[in-house]
Amino acid sequence: MLIVASGVAGFLLGRTFRAFTLIPATMLILVPAWYLGTQQGLMTGVTAFVVSAGVMQVVYFASLLTRLLVENLSVLDHVQSEASPPLPESRIAF
């Protein structure tokens, strides 16, 4: 559940905030990872923290990249339609 929650948090952070928000968000993962480590062992807690932090960062950058691509492609379509005049229809006689 921690990994899925980290992925969702990374997606939501990537849609709204800058990369600096990953630092406090990663620190918030420490609490459930520490609890998991005390319940199931140190290596389980460390692994959960590392994997969750990695998933959150990968999903953050994927979400950010997707948003930037969509925004830039829509701007390019808008600029291209304004820059090039419509082509006249050519009539070909058969």
Coordinates of C-alpha atoms in Angstrom, one line a residue:
M1 CA 0.0 0.0 0.0
L2 CA 2.9 2.3 0.7
I3 CA 4.2 1.9 -2.8
V4 CA 0.8 2.6 -4.4
A5 CA 0.3 5.6 -2.2
S6 CA 3.7 6.9 -3.1
G7 CA 2.9 6.5 -6.8
V8 CA -0.4 8.4 -6.4
A9 CA 1.4 11.1 -4.4
G10 CA 4.0 11.4 -7.1
F11 CA 1.3 11.7 -9.8
L12 CA -0.5 14.4 -7.9
L13 CA 2.6 16.3 -7.1
G14 CA 3.8 16.2 -10.7
R15 CA 0.5 17.7 -11.9
T16 CA 0.8 20.7 -9.5
F17 CA 4.1 21.4 -7.8
R18 CA 7.8 21.8 -8.6
A19 CA 10.5 19.2 -7.9
F20 CA 11.3 20.7 -4.5
T21 CA 8.2 19.2 -3.1
L22 CA 9.6 15.8 -3.5
I23 CA 12.0 16.4 -0.5
P24 CA 9.3 16.8 2.2
A25 CA 7.1 14.2 0.5
T26 CA 10.0 11.7 0.7
M27 CA 10.5 12.5 4.3
L28 CA 6.8 11.8 5.0
I29 CA 7.4 8.2 3.7
L30 CA 9.9 7.7 6.5
V31 CA 7.1 7.4 9.1
P32 CA 5.2 4.4 7.6
A33 CA 8.5 2.8 6.5
W34 CA 9.8 3.1 10.0
Y35 CA 6.6 1.5 11.4
L36 CA 6.8 -1.3 8.8
G37 CA 10.4 -1.8 9.8
T38 CA 9.6 -2.1 13.5
Q39 CA 6.8 -4.6 12.8
Q40 CA 8.4 -6.8 10.1
G41 CA 12.2 -6.2 10.3
L42 CA 14.7 -3.5 9.4
M43 CA 15.4 -4.7 5.9
T44 CA 11.6 -4.7 5.1
G45 CA 11.3 -1.1 6.3
V46 CA 14.4 0.1 4.4
T47 CA 13.3 -1.7 1.2
A48 CA 9.8 -0.2 1.5
F49 CA 11.3 3.3 1.9
V50 CA 13.7 3.0 -1.0
V51 CA 11.2 1.5 -3.4
S52 CA 8.4 3.9 -2.4
A53 CA 10.7 6.9 -2.8
G54 CA 11.9 5.7 -6.2
V55 CA 8.3 5.0 -7.4
M56 CA 7.2 8.5 -6.2
Q57 CA 10.0 10.2 -8.1
V58 CA 9.6 8.2 -11.3
V59 CA 5.8 8.8 -11.3
Y60 CA 6.4 12.5 -10.5
F61 CA 8.7 13.0 -13.5
A62 CA 6.5 10.9 -15.8
S63 CA 3.5 13.0 -14.8
L64 CA 5.5 16.2 -15.3
L65 CA 6.9 15.1 -18.6
T66 CA 3.4 14.2 -19.9
R67 CA 1.9 17.5 -18.8
L68 CA 4.7 19.4 -20.5
L69 CA 4.4 17.5 -23.7
V70 CA 0.7 18.0 -23.9
E71 CA 1.0 21.7 -23.2
N72 CA 3.8 22.1 -25.8
L73 CA 2.1 20.1 -28.5
S74 CA -1.1 22.1 -28.1
V75 CA 0.9 25.3 -28.4
L76 CA 2.6 24.0 -31.5
D77 CA -0.7 23.1 -33.1
H78 CA -2.1 26.6 -32.3
V79 CA 1.0 28.4 -33.6
Q80 CA 1.2 26.3 -36.8
S81 CA -2.4 27.0 -37.7
E82 CA -1.9 30.8 -37.3
A83 CA 1.5 30.9 -39.1
S84 CA 0.5 29.0 -42.3
P85 CA -2.4 30.4 -44.3
P86 CA -4.9 27.8 -45.6
L87 CA -4.0 26.3 -48.9
P88 CA -6.2 27.1 -51.8
E89 CA -8.2 24.3 -53.2
S90 CA -6.8 23.1 -56.4
R91 CA -9.1 21.7 -59.0
I92 CA -7.8 18.9 -61.2
A93 CA -9.6 18.2 -64.4
F94 CA -9.9 14.7 -65.5

